Coordinates of N, CA and C in Angstrom, one line a residue:
Chain A
X28 N 0.2 11.9 -155.7 CA 0.4 10.0 -155.1 C 2.2 10.3 -154.8
X29 N 2.7 9.9 -154.0 CA 4.1 9.7 -153.8 C 4.5 8.8 -154.8
X30 N 5.8 9.1 -155.4 CA 6.4 8.3 -156.6 C 7.8 8.5 -156.7
X31 N 8.5 7.2 -156.9 CA 10.1 7.4 -157.2 C 10.0 6.3 -158.6
X32 N 10.7 7.5 -159.2 CA 11.2 7.0 -160.6 C 12.8 6.9 -161.0
X33 N 13.1 5.4 -161.5 CA 14.3 5.6 -161.7 C 14.7 5.0 -162.7
X34 N 16.0 5.7 -163.4 CA 16.3 5.3 -164.6 C 17.9 5.1 -165.2
X35 N 18.3 4.6 -165.9 CA 17.1 3.8 -167.0 C 16.5 2.8 -166.4
X36 N 15.8 1.8 -166.9 CA 15.0 0.8 -166.5 C 16.0 -0.4 -166.6
X37 N 16.9 -0.1 -167.3 CA 18.2 -1.5 -167.8 C 19.0 -0.9 -168.6
X38 N 20.2 -1.5 -168.2 CA 21.4 -1.3 -168.9 C 22.2 -2.4 -169.2
X39 N 23.1 -2.6 -170.3 CA 24.5 -3.5 -170.6 C 25.5 -2.5 -170.8
X40 N 26.7 -2.9 -169.9 CA 28.0 -2.6 -170.0 C 28.6 -3.3 -170.1
X41 N 30.2 -2.8 -170.3 CA 31.1 -3.8 -170.2 C 31.8 -3.6 -169.0
X42 N 32.8 -4.7 -168.6 CA 34.0 -4.3 -167.3 C 34.5 -3.2 -167.5
X43 N 34.6 -2.6 -166.6 CA 35.5 -1.7 -166.4 C 35.0 0.1 -166.8
X44 N 33.5 -0.2 -167.5 CA 32.9 1.1 -167.4 C 32.2 1.4 -166.5
X45 N 32.2 2.9 -166.3 CA 31.4 3.6 -165.5 C 29.7 3.7 -165.9
X46 N 28.9 3.5 -164.6 CA 27.7 3.9 -164.8 C 26.9 4.9 -164.0
X47 N 26.2 5.4 -164.5 CA 25.4 6.1 -163.3 C 24.0 6.2 -163.2
X48 N 23.4 5.6 -162.3 CA 21.9 5.3 -162.3 C 21.1 6.6 -161.7
X49 N 20.0 6.7 -161.8 CA 19.3 8.3 -161.7 C 18.1 7.5 -160.8
X50 N 17.5 8.4 -159.8 CA 16.2 8.4 -159.3 C 16.2 9.6 -158.6
X51 N 14.4 9.8 -159.2 CA 13.9 11.3 -159.1 C 12.8 10.7 -158.1
X52 N 12.2 12.0 -157.2 CA 11.0 11.2 -156.2 C 10.3 12.8 -156.2
X53 N 9.0 12.3 -156.1 CA 7.8 13.3 -155.4 C 7.2 12.5 -154.1
X54 N 7.8 13.1 -153.0 CA 7.2 12.2 -152.0 C 6.8 13.6 -150.9
X55 N 6.0 13.4 -150.1 CA 5.4 14.3 -149.6 C 6.1 14.6 -148.0
X56 N 6.4 13.9 -147.6 CA 7.2 13.8 -146.1 C 8.4 13.1 -146.3
X57 N 9.0 13.7 -147.1 CA 10.5 13.2 -147.3 C 11.4 13.2 -145.6
X58 N 12.2 11.7 -145.9 CA 13.0 11.8 -144.2 C 14.4 11.1 -144.7
X59 N 14.5 10.0 -145.9 CA 15.8 10.2 -146.0 C 15.9 9.2 -147.6
X60 N 16.6 8.8 -148.1 CA 16.5 8.6 -149.5 C 17.7 7.4 -149.4
X61 N 17.2 5.9 -149.8 CA 18.2 4.7 -149.6 C 18.4 4.1 -150.8
X62 N 19.5 3.6 -151.0 CA 19.8 2.7 -152.3 C 20.2 0.9 -151.7
X63 N 19.6 0.4 -152.4 CA 20.1 -1.2 -152.5 C 20.2 -1.7 -153.6
X64 N 20.6 -3.1 -153.5 CA 21.4 -4.1 -154.3 C 20.5 -5.4 -154.3
X65 N 20.0 -5.6 -155.3 CA 19.3 -6.8 -155.1 C 19.7 -7.8 -156.1
X66 N 20.3 -8.9 -155.9 CA 20.7 -9.8 -157.0 C 19.8 -11.3 -157.3
X67 N 19.6 -11.5 -155.8 CA 18.4 -12.8 -155.9 C 17.1 -12.4 -155.1
X68 N 17.3 -12.3 -153.9 CA 16.0 -12.4 -153.5 C 16.1 -10.6 -152.4
X69 N 17.1 -10.7 -150.9 CA 17.1 -10.1 -150.3 C 17.7 -8.7 -150.8
X70 N 17.3 -7.8 -150.7 CA 18.0 -6.4 -151.3 C 19.0 -6.0 -150.3
X71 N 20.1 -5.8 -150.5 CA 21.2 -5.3 -149.6 C 21.3 -4.0 -149.3
X72 N 21.7 -3.6 -148.4 CA 21.7 -1.9 -148.3 C 23.3 -1.2 -148.8
X73 N 23.1 -0.5 -149.4 CA 24.4 0.5 -150.2 C 24.2 1.6 -149.2
X74 N 23.6 2.6 -149.3 CA 23.5 4.2 -148.6 C 22.2 4.5 -148.3
X75 N 22.6 5.5 -147.1 CA 21.4 6.3 -147.0 C 21.6 7.8 -146.9
X76 N 20.9 8.5 -147.6 CA 21.3 9.7 -147.5 C 20.1 10.5 -147.4
X77 N 20.7 11.8 -146.2 CA 19.6 12.5 -145.7 C 20.1 14.0 -146.2
X78 N 21.2 14.3 -146.4 CA 21.4 15.6 -146.4 C 22.1 16.0 -148.2
X79 N 21.5 17.2 -148.7 CA 21.8 17.4 -150.1 C 23.5 17.9 -150.2
X80 N 24.1 17.4 -151.4 CA 25.4 17.5 -151.5 C 26.5 16.9 -150.8
X81 N 26.1 16.4 -150.3 CA 26.9 15.5 -149.3 C 27.5 14.0 -149.9
X82 N 28.5 13.7 -150.9 CA 28.5 12.1 -151.2 C 29.1 11.2 -150.3
X83 N 28.3 10.0 -150.3 CA 28.6 8.8 -149.7 C 29.3 8.0 -150.5
X84 N 30.3 7.7 -150.0 CA 31.4 6.6 -151.0 C 31.5 5.2 -150.2
X85 N 31.5 4.4 -150.9 CA 31.9 3.1 -150.6 C 32.6 2.1 -151.6
X86 N 34.1 2.1 -151.9 CA 34.9 1.3 -152.8 C 34.0 2.0 -153.9
X87 N 34.0 1.5 -154.7 CA 33.6 1.8 -156.2 C 32.2 2.5 -156.4
X88 N 31.6 2.8 -155.0 CA 30.2 3.0 -155.5 C 30.0 4.3 -154.6
X89 N 29.4 5.3 -155.4 CA 29.3 6.5 -154.7 C 27.7 7.2 -154.9
X90 N 27.5 7.9 -154.0 CA 25.7 8.4 -154.4 C 25.7 9.8 -153.8
X91 N 24.8 10.6 -154.4 CA 24.7 11.7 -153.6 C 23.3 12.1 -154.0
X92 N 22.6 13.2 -153.4 CA 21.1 13.3 -153.3 C 21.2 15.1 -153.3
X93 N 20.4 15.3 -154.0 CA 19.8 16.7 -154.1 C 18.3 16.8 -153.8
X94 N 18.5 17.7 -152.9 CA 17.0 17.8 -152.1 C 16.1 19.1 -152.8
X95 N 16.9 19.8 -153.4 CA 16.3 20.8 -154.1 C 15.6 20.4 -155.6
X96 N 16.4 19.7 -156.2 CA 15.7 19.2 -157.3 C 15.2 17.5 -157.4
X97 N 15.1 17.3 -155.9 CA 14.7 16.2 -155.7 C 14.9 14.7 -156.6
X98 N 16.2 14.5 -156.7 CA 17.2 13.2 -157.1 C 17.8 13.0 -156.4
X99 N 18.4 11.6 -156.7 CA 19.7 11.1 -156.5 C 20.4 10.2 -157.3
X100 N 21.7 10.2 -157.6 CA 22.5 9.3 -158.2 C 23.4 8.3 -157.7
X101 N 23.4 7.5 -158.3 CA 24.2 6.3 -157.6 C 25.4 6.0 -158.9
X102 N 26.5 6.1 -158.5 CA 27.6 6.0 -159.4 C 28.5 4.9 -159.1
X103 N 28.9 3.8 -160.1 CA 29.7 2.6 -159.8 C 30.7 3.1 -161.0
X104 N 32.0 3.0 -160.2 CA 33.3 2.8 -161.4 C 33.9 1.6 -161.5
X105 N 34.5 1.6 -162.5 CA 35.5 0.3 -163.2 C 34.5 -1.0 -162.6
X106 N 33.0 -0.8 -163.2 CA 32.3 -1.9 -163.2 C 33.2 -3.3 -163.1
X107 N 32.5 -4.2 -162.5 CA 32.9 -6.0 -162.5 C 31.3 -6.4 -162.6
X108 N 31.6 -7.7 -163.2 CA 30.7 -8.7 -163.5 C 29.7 -8.8 -162.3
X109 N 30.4 -8.7 -160.8 CA 29.7 -9.1 -159.8 C 28.7 -7.9 -159.2
X110 N 29.2 -7.0 -160.2 CA 27.9 -5.6 -160.1 C 26.6 -5.9 -160.9
X111 N 26.6 -6.9 -161.4 CA 25.2 -7.4 -162.1 C 24.0 -7.5 -161.3
X112 N 23.1 -6.7 -161.2 CA 22.1 -7.0 -160.1 C 20.6 -5.9 -160.6
X113 N 19.6 -5.8 -159.8 CA 18.9 -4.8 -159.8 C 19.4 -4.0 -158.6
X114 N 19.0 -2.5 -158.9 CA 19.4 -1.4 -158.2 C 18.4 -0.6 -158.0
X115 N 17.9 -0.6 -156.7 CA 16.8 -0.2 -156.0 C 17.0 1.3 -155.4
X116 N 16.1 2.3 -155.6 CA 16.0 3.3 -154.7 C 14.8 3.4 -154.1
X117 N 15.1 4.0 -152.7 CA 13.7 4.0 -152.0 C 13.8 5.5 -151.2
X118 N 12.5 6.0 -150.9 CA 12.3 7.4 -150.3 C 11.6 6.8 -148.8
X119 N 12.2 6.9 -147.8 CA 11.7 7.0 -146.4 C 10.5 8.0 -146.0
X120 N 9.5 7.7 -145.7 CA 8.8 9.0 -145.6 C 8.3 8.6 -144.3
X121 N 8.2 10.1 -143.2 CA 7.6 9.8 -141.7 C 6.6 8.6 -141.9
X122 N 6.8 8.1 -140.8 CA 5.7 6.9 -140.5 C 6.1 5.7 -141.0
X123 N 7.6 5.7 -141.1 CA 8.6 4.6 -141.6 C 8.0 3.6 -142.9
X124 N 7.5 4.5 -144.0 CA 7.1 3.8 -145.1 C 8.2 3.9 -146.1
X125 N 8.7 3.2 -146.8 CA 9.8 3.1 -147.8 C 8.7 3.2 -149.2
X126 N 9.0 3.9 -150.2 CA 8.3 4.0 -151.4 C 9.6 3.7 -152.2
X127 N 9.5 2.8 -153.1 CA 10.4 2.2 -153.7 C 10.2 2.6 -155.4
X128 N 11.2 2.8 -156.0 CA 11.3 2.5 -157.5 C 11.1 1.3 -158.3
X129 N 11.0 1.3 -159.5 CA 11.0 0.1 -160.2 C 12.3 -0.6 -160.0
X130 N 13.2 0.1 -160.3 CA 14.7 -0.3 -160.1 C 15.0 -0.8 -161.3
X131 N 16.6 -0.3 -161.3 CA 17.5 -0.5 -162.6 C 18.0 -1.8 -163.0
X132 N 18.0 -2.5 -163.9 CA 18.4 -3.8 -163.9 C 20.0 -3.7 -164.5
X133 N 21.2 -3.7 -164.1 CA 22.4 -3.7 -164.4 C 23.1 -4.9 -164.9
X134 N 23.4 -5.2 -165.8 CA 24.1 -6.2 -166.7 C 25.6 -5.8 -166.6
X135 N 26.7 -6.5 -166.2 CA 28.2 -5.9 -166.6 C 28.7 -7.3 -167.3
X136 N 29.1 -7.2 -168.9 CA 29.5 -8.0 -169.5 C 31.1 -8.4 -169.1
X137 N 31.7 -9.3 -169.5 CA 32.9 -9.5 -169.1 C 33.4 -9.3 -170.5
Chain B
X20 N 26.7 -11.2 -136.2 CA 25.1 -10.8 -136.1 C 24.2 -11.6 -137.5
X21 N 23.5 -12.2 -136.3 CA 22.5 -12.9 -137.8 C 21.3 -12.0 -138.4
X22 N 21.2 -12.7 -139.6 CA 20.6 -11.1 -140.3 C 18.9 -11.5 -139.9
X23 N 17.8 -11.0 -140.9 CA 16.7 -11.1 -140.9 C 16.1 -12.2 -141.5
X24 N 15.8 -13.3 -140.4 CA 15.1 -14.5 -141.2 C 13.7 -14.8 -141.5
X25 N 13.3 -15.3 -142.6 CA 11.9 -15.6 -143.0 C 11.7 -17.1 -143.4
X26 N 10.5 -17.5 -142.9 CA 10.3 -18.7 -143.3 C 9.2 -18.9 -143.6
X27 N 8.3 -20.0 -144.4 CA 9.4 -20.8 -145.5 C 9.7 -20.3 -146.3
X28 N 10.6 -20.7 -147.1 CA 11.2 -20.1 -148.2 C 10.3 -20.1 -149.7
X29 N 9.6 -21.0 -149.3 CA 8.6 -21.3 -150.7 C 7.3 -21.6 -150.2
X30 N 6.3 -21.3 -150.7 CA 4.9 -21.6 -150.4 C 3.8 -21.5 -151.3
X31 N 3.4 -22.8 -151.8 CA 1.9 -22.9 -152.7 C 0.7 -23.2 -152.0
X32 N 0.1 -22.3 -152.0 CA -1.4 -22.5 -151.9 C -2.4 -22.4 -152.8
X33 N -3.6 -22.8 -152.6 CA -4.7 -22.6 -153.4 C -5.7 -21.7 -153.1
X34 N -6.1 -20.9 -154.4 CA -7.0 -19.8 -154.4 C -8.0 -20.0 -153.1
X35 N -8.1 -19.0 -152.4 CA -9.1 -19.0 -151.4 C -8.6 -19.4 -149.9
X36 N -7.6 -20.2 -150.1 CA -6.7 -20.8 -148.9 C -6.2 -19.5 -148.2
X37 N -5.5 -19.6 -147.0 CA -5.0 -18.8 -145.9 C -3.3 -19.1 -146.1
X38 N -2.3 -18.1 -146.3 CA -1.0 -18.3 -146.1 C -0.7 -17.6 -144.5
X39 N 0.4 -18.1 -144.0 CA 1.2 -17.8 -143.0 C 2.6 -17.7 -143.3
X40 N 3.1 -16.5 -143.3 CA 4.4 -16.1 -143.4 C 5.2 -16.0 -142.1
X41 N 6.2 -16.1 -142.0 CA 7.0 -15.5 -140.6 C 8.4 -14.5 -140.6
X42 N 8.5 -14.1 -139.8 CA 10.0 -13.1 -139.7 C 10.3 -12.9 -138.2
X43 N 11.7 -13.1 -138.3 CA 12.5 -12.9 -137.2 C 13.3 -11.9 -137.5
X44 N 13.4 -10.6 -136.7 CA 14.3 -9.4 -136.8 C 15.5 -9.7 -136.4
X45 N 16.4 -8.8 -136.7 CA 17.8 -8.7 -136.4 C 17.7 -8.6 -134.8
X46 N 18.6 -9.4 -134.0 CA 18.5 -8.9 -132.2 C 18.6 -7.7 -132.2
X47 N 17.8 -7.4 -131.2 CA 17.7 -5.8 -130.7 C 16.8 -4.8 -131.5
X48 N 16.4 -5.4 -132.7 CA 15.5 -4.5 -133.5 C 14.1 -4.5 -133.4
X49 N 13.1 -3.9 -133.1 CA 12.0 -3.7 -132.3 C 10.8 -3.7 -133.3
X50 N 11.5 -3.0 -134.7 CA 10.3 -3.0 -135.7 C 10.6 -3.8 -137.0
X51 N 9.5 -4.2 -137.3 CA 9.4 -5.1 -138.2 C 8.7 -4.6 -139.2
X52 N 9.2 -4.7 -140.6 CA 8.3 -4.3 -142.1 C 8.0 -5.2 -142.9
X53 N 6.6 -5.5 -143.5 CA 6.4 -6.2 -144.7 C 6.2 -5.5 -145.8
X54 N 6.8 -6.0 -147.0 CA 6.7 -5.4 -148.6 C 6.3 -6.8 -149.2
X55 N 5.8 -6.3 -150.4 CA 5.5 -7.2 -151.7 C 5.8 -6.9 -152.7
X56 N 6.5 -8.1 -153.4 CA 7.4 -7.9 -154.4 C 6.8 -8.4 -155.6
X57 N 5.6 -8.2 -156.3 CA 5.0 -8.9 -157.0 C 5.8 -8.9 -158.6
X58 N 5.7 -9.7 -159.6 CA 6.6 -9.8 -160.8 C 6.4 -8.6 -161.4
X59 N 7.4 -8.1 -162.2 CA 7.3 -6.8 -162.8 C 6.9 -5.4 -162.0
X60 N 7.0 -5.6 -160.8 CA 6.4 -4.7 -160.0 C 7.4 -4.1 -159.0
X61 N 7.3 -2.8 -158.6 CA 8.5 -2.7 -157.2 C 7.9 -2.9 -155.8
X62 N 8.9 -3.1 -155.1 CA 8.4 -3.3 -153.7 C 7.2 -2.1 -153.4
X63 N 5.9 -3.0 -152.4 CA 5.1 -2.1 -152.2 C 4.6 -2.5 -150.7
X64 N 5.0 -1.3 -149.9 CA 4.5 -1.3 -148.1 C 3.3 -1.9 -148.0
X65 N 3.5 -2.9 -147.1 CA 2.3 -3.6 -146.5 C 1.9 -3.1 -145.1
X66 N 2.8 -3.4 -144.1 CA 2.8 -3.3 -142.9 C 4.2 -3.0 -141.9
X67 N 4.0 -2.1 -140.8 CA 5.0 -2.0 -140.2 C 4.5 -1.9 -138.6
X68 N 5.3 -2.9 -138.3 CA 4.8 -3.7 -136.6 C 6.0 -2.9 -135.8
X69 N 5.8 -2.2 -134.3 CA 6.9 -2.0 -133.5 C 6.0 -2.0 -132.1
X70 N 6.9 -2.8 -131.2 CA 6.5 -3.2 -130.0 C 5.4 -3.7 -130.2
X71 N 5.0 -4.6 -130.8 CA 3.5 -5.5 -131.0 C 2.6 -4.7 -131.1
X72 N 2.7 -3.5 -131.7 CA 1.5 -2.8 -132.3 C 1.5 -2.5 -133.9
X73 N 0.4 -2.7 -134.3 CA 0.6 -2.1 -136.0 C 0.9 -0.9 -135.9
X74 N 1.5 -0.3 -136.7 CA 2.0 1.5 -136.6 C 1.9 2.0 -138.1
X75 N 1.6 1.4 -139.1 CA 1.3 1.7 -140.2 C 1.1 0.9 -141.3
X76 N 0.4 1.0 -142.4 CA -0.5 0.1 -143.3 C -0.3 0.8 -144.7
X77 N 0.0 0.1 -145.5 CA -0.2 0.3 -147.0 C -1.4 0.1 -147.5
X78 N -1.7 0.3 -149.0 CA -3.0 0.2 -149.5 C -3.0 -1.1 -149.8
X79 N -3.4 -1.8 -149.1 CA -3.9 -3.4 -149.3 C -5.0 -3.6 -148.4
X80 N -5.6 -4.7 -149.1 CA -7.0 -5.1 -148.4 C -6.9 -5.6 -147.1
X81 N -7.9 -5.8 -145.9 CA -7.8 -6.2 -144.6 C -7.4 -7.7 -144.5
X82 N -8.0 -8.1 -145.9 CA -7.1 -9.7 -145.7 C -5.9 -10.1 -145.8
X83 N -5.0 -8.8 -145.8 CA -3.6 -8.8 -145.4 C -3.8 -8.3 -144.2
X84 N -3.2 -9.2 -143.4 CA -3.1 -9.0 -141.7 C -1.8 -9.6 -140.8
X85 N -1.4 -9.3 -140.1 CA -0.4 -9.8 -139.1 C -0.5 -9.1 -137.5
X86 N 0.9 -10.2 -137.2 CA 1.1 -9.3 -135.8 C 2.5 -9.6 -135.3
X87 N 2.7 -8.9 -134.6 CA 4.2 -9.2 -133.7 C 4.2 -9.6 -132.3
X88 N 4.9 -10.8 -132.3 CA 4.9 -11.5 -130.6 C 6.1 -10.6 -130.1
X89 N 5.7 -11.1 -128.4 CA 6.7 -10.2 -127.5 C 8.2 -10.5 -128.0
X90 N 8.8 -11.1 -128.5 CA 10.0 -11.3 -128.9 C 10.5 -10.6 -130.3
X91 N 9.7 -9.7 -130.7 CA 9.5 -9.2 -132.1 C 9.7 -9.6 -133.1
X92 N 9.7 -11.3 -133.1 CA 9.2 -12.0 -134.3 C 7.6 -11.5 -134.8
X93 N 7.6 -11.6 -136.3 CA 6.4 -11.6 -136.9 C 5.5 -12.3 -137.8
X94 N 4.5 -12.3 -137.9 CA 3.4 -13.0 -138.9 C 2.8 -12.2 -139.4
X95 N 2.8 -12.7 -140.7 CA 2.1 -11.9 -142.0 C 1.1 -13.1 -142.6
X96 N -0.2 -12.7 -142.2 CA -1.2 -13.4 -142.9 C -2.3 -13.1 -143.8
X97 N -2.3 -14.0 -144.9 CA -3.3 -13.4 -146.3 C -4.1 -14.7 -146.4
X98 N -5.5 -14.2 -146.3 CA -6.7 -14.5 -146.1 C -7.4 -14.9 -147.7
X99 N -8.3 -15.6 -147.6 CA -9.1 -15.4 -148.8 C -7.9 -15.4 -150.2
X100 N -6.9 -16.0 -150.4 CA -6.0 -16.2 -151.3 C -6.4 -15.9 -152.8
X101 N -5.8 -14.5 -153.4 CA -6.6 -14.4 -154.8 C -4.9 -14.9 -156.0
X102 N -5.2 -15.2 -157.1 CA -3.8 -15.2 -158.0 C -3.2 -14.3 -157.7
X103 N -3.3 -13.1 -158.0 CA -2.5 -12.0 -157.9 C -1.7 -11.7 -156.7
X104 N -1.9 -12.7 -155.5 CA -1.4 -12.7 -154.4 C 0.4 -13.2 -154.4
X105 N 0.2 -13.9 -155.6 CA 1.5 -14.6 -156.1 C 2.7 -13.4 -156.1
X106 N 3.8 -13.3 -155.4 CA 4.7 -12.2 -154.9 C 5.6 -12.9 -154.2
X107 N 6.7 -12.0 -154.3 CA 7.7 -12.4 -153.2 C 7.6 -11.5 -151.9
X108 N 7.6 -12.1 -150.9 CA 7.0 -11.1 -149.6 C 8.6 -11.1 -148.9
X109 N 8.6 -9.8 -148.4 CA 9.8 -9.2 -148.2 C 9.5 -8.8 -146.5
X110 N 10.5 -9.6 -145.4 CA 10.3 -9.1 -144.3 C 11.5 -7.8 -144.2
X111 N 11.7 -6.9 -143.2 CA 12.8 -6.2 -143.2 C 12.8 -5.8 -141.4
X112 N 13.9 -5.3 -140.9 CA 13.9 -4.8 -139.5 C 14.7 -3.7 -139.5
X113 N 14.8 -2.8 -138.5 CA 15.7 -1.6 -138.5 C 15.8 -1.5 -136.8
X114 N 16.9 -0.4 -136.6 CA 17.0 -0.1 -135.3 C 16.2 1.2 -135.4
X115 N 16.8 2.2 -134.4 CA 15.9 3.6 -134.6 C 16.9 4.6 -135.7
X116 N 17.1 3.8 -136.9 CA 17.6 4.5 -137.9 C 17.0 4.0 -139.2
X117 N 17.0 4.7 -140.4 CA 16.3 4.4 -141.6 C 17.4 3.3 -142.4
X118 N 18.3 2.7 -141.5 CA 19.0 1.8 -142.2 C 18.3 0.2 -142.3
X119 N 17.4 -0.1 -143.2 CA 16.6 -1.2 -142.8 C 17.2 -2.4 -143.6
X120 N 17.2 -3.4 -142.9 CA 17.8 -4.8 -143.4 C 16.7 -6.0 -143.6
X121 N 16.6 -6.2 -144.9 CA 15.7 -7.5 -145.4 C 16.3 -8.6 -145.4
X122 N 15.0 -9.5 -145.3 CA 15.1 -10.9 -145.1 C 15.5 -11.5 -146.6
X123 N 15.5 -12.7 -146.6 CA 15.6 -13.1 -148.2 C 13.8 -13.8 -148.6
X124 N 13.3 -13.2 -148.0 CA 11.7 -13.4 -148.4 C 11.0 -14.9 -148.7
X125 N 9.9 -14.7 -148.5 CA 8.9 -15.9 -148.8 C 8.4 -15.8 -150.4
X126 N 8.5 -17.0 -151.1 CA 7.9 -16.9 -152.5 C 6.7 -17.7 -152.3
X127 N 5.4 -17.0 -152.2 CA 4.3 -17.1 -152.4 C 3.7 -17.5 -154.0
X128 N 3.0 -18.6 -153.9 CA 2.6 -19.0 -155.4 C 1.2 -19.5 -155.0
X129 N 0.2 -18.7 -155.6 CA -1.2 -19.0 -155.3 C -1.9 -19.7 -156.8
X130 N -2.1 -21.1 -156.6 CA -2.5 -21.8 -158.0 C -4.2 -22.0 -157.9

């Protein structure tokens, strides 16, 4: 059965800390890996990764994919309270089905 | 650019009733996807519609069904509601890439 596992399930950090969120997957027909941030309802798109070893960056956030070891990480540097959210990892299979992990709950304390 | 819009925001139904949820994709997006996010569970894939046709379906019973209209908007129908159908139902749309944009969802409560 296809699955996506995120770790840790939750973490609490202080403003200014750097965090690394992990996502491993076992999916039969991998096409791409997506990261989303979910604060209240609508998950908002962060990154789409398709190739190994190429880092995607957006401000303080960055992500990389390892297709050999079947995992991805999402890094957030100089965390702010506004980074508090659930971070979701999803793998896109052929057939346009997204398989989501359970998410990592991040809380940034001021 | 207007985002993905869903209605209603909240819906309360009694067990055994039917619920209808609506979604309008981003203009120009022909594909609409439905996901269920039950409390404590991750998002689960329900349905994918493209060009008016059902293209893929998740592991949900047939009482979860839907359709897509010529203007690419979509309806999700849930028949014979059960208590465990209570969840946030999210709709997403995409262009011909894997960059999916989600709506704010419909919170369905079955009592």
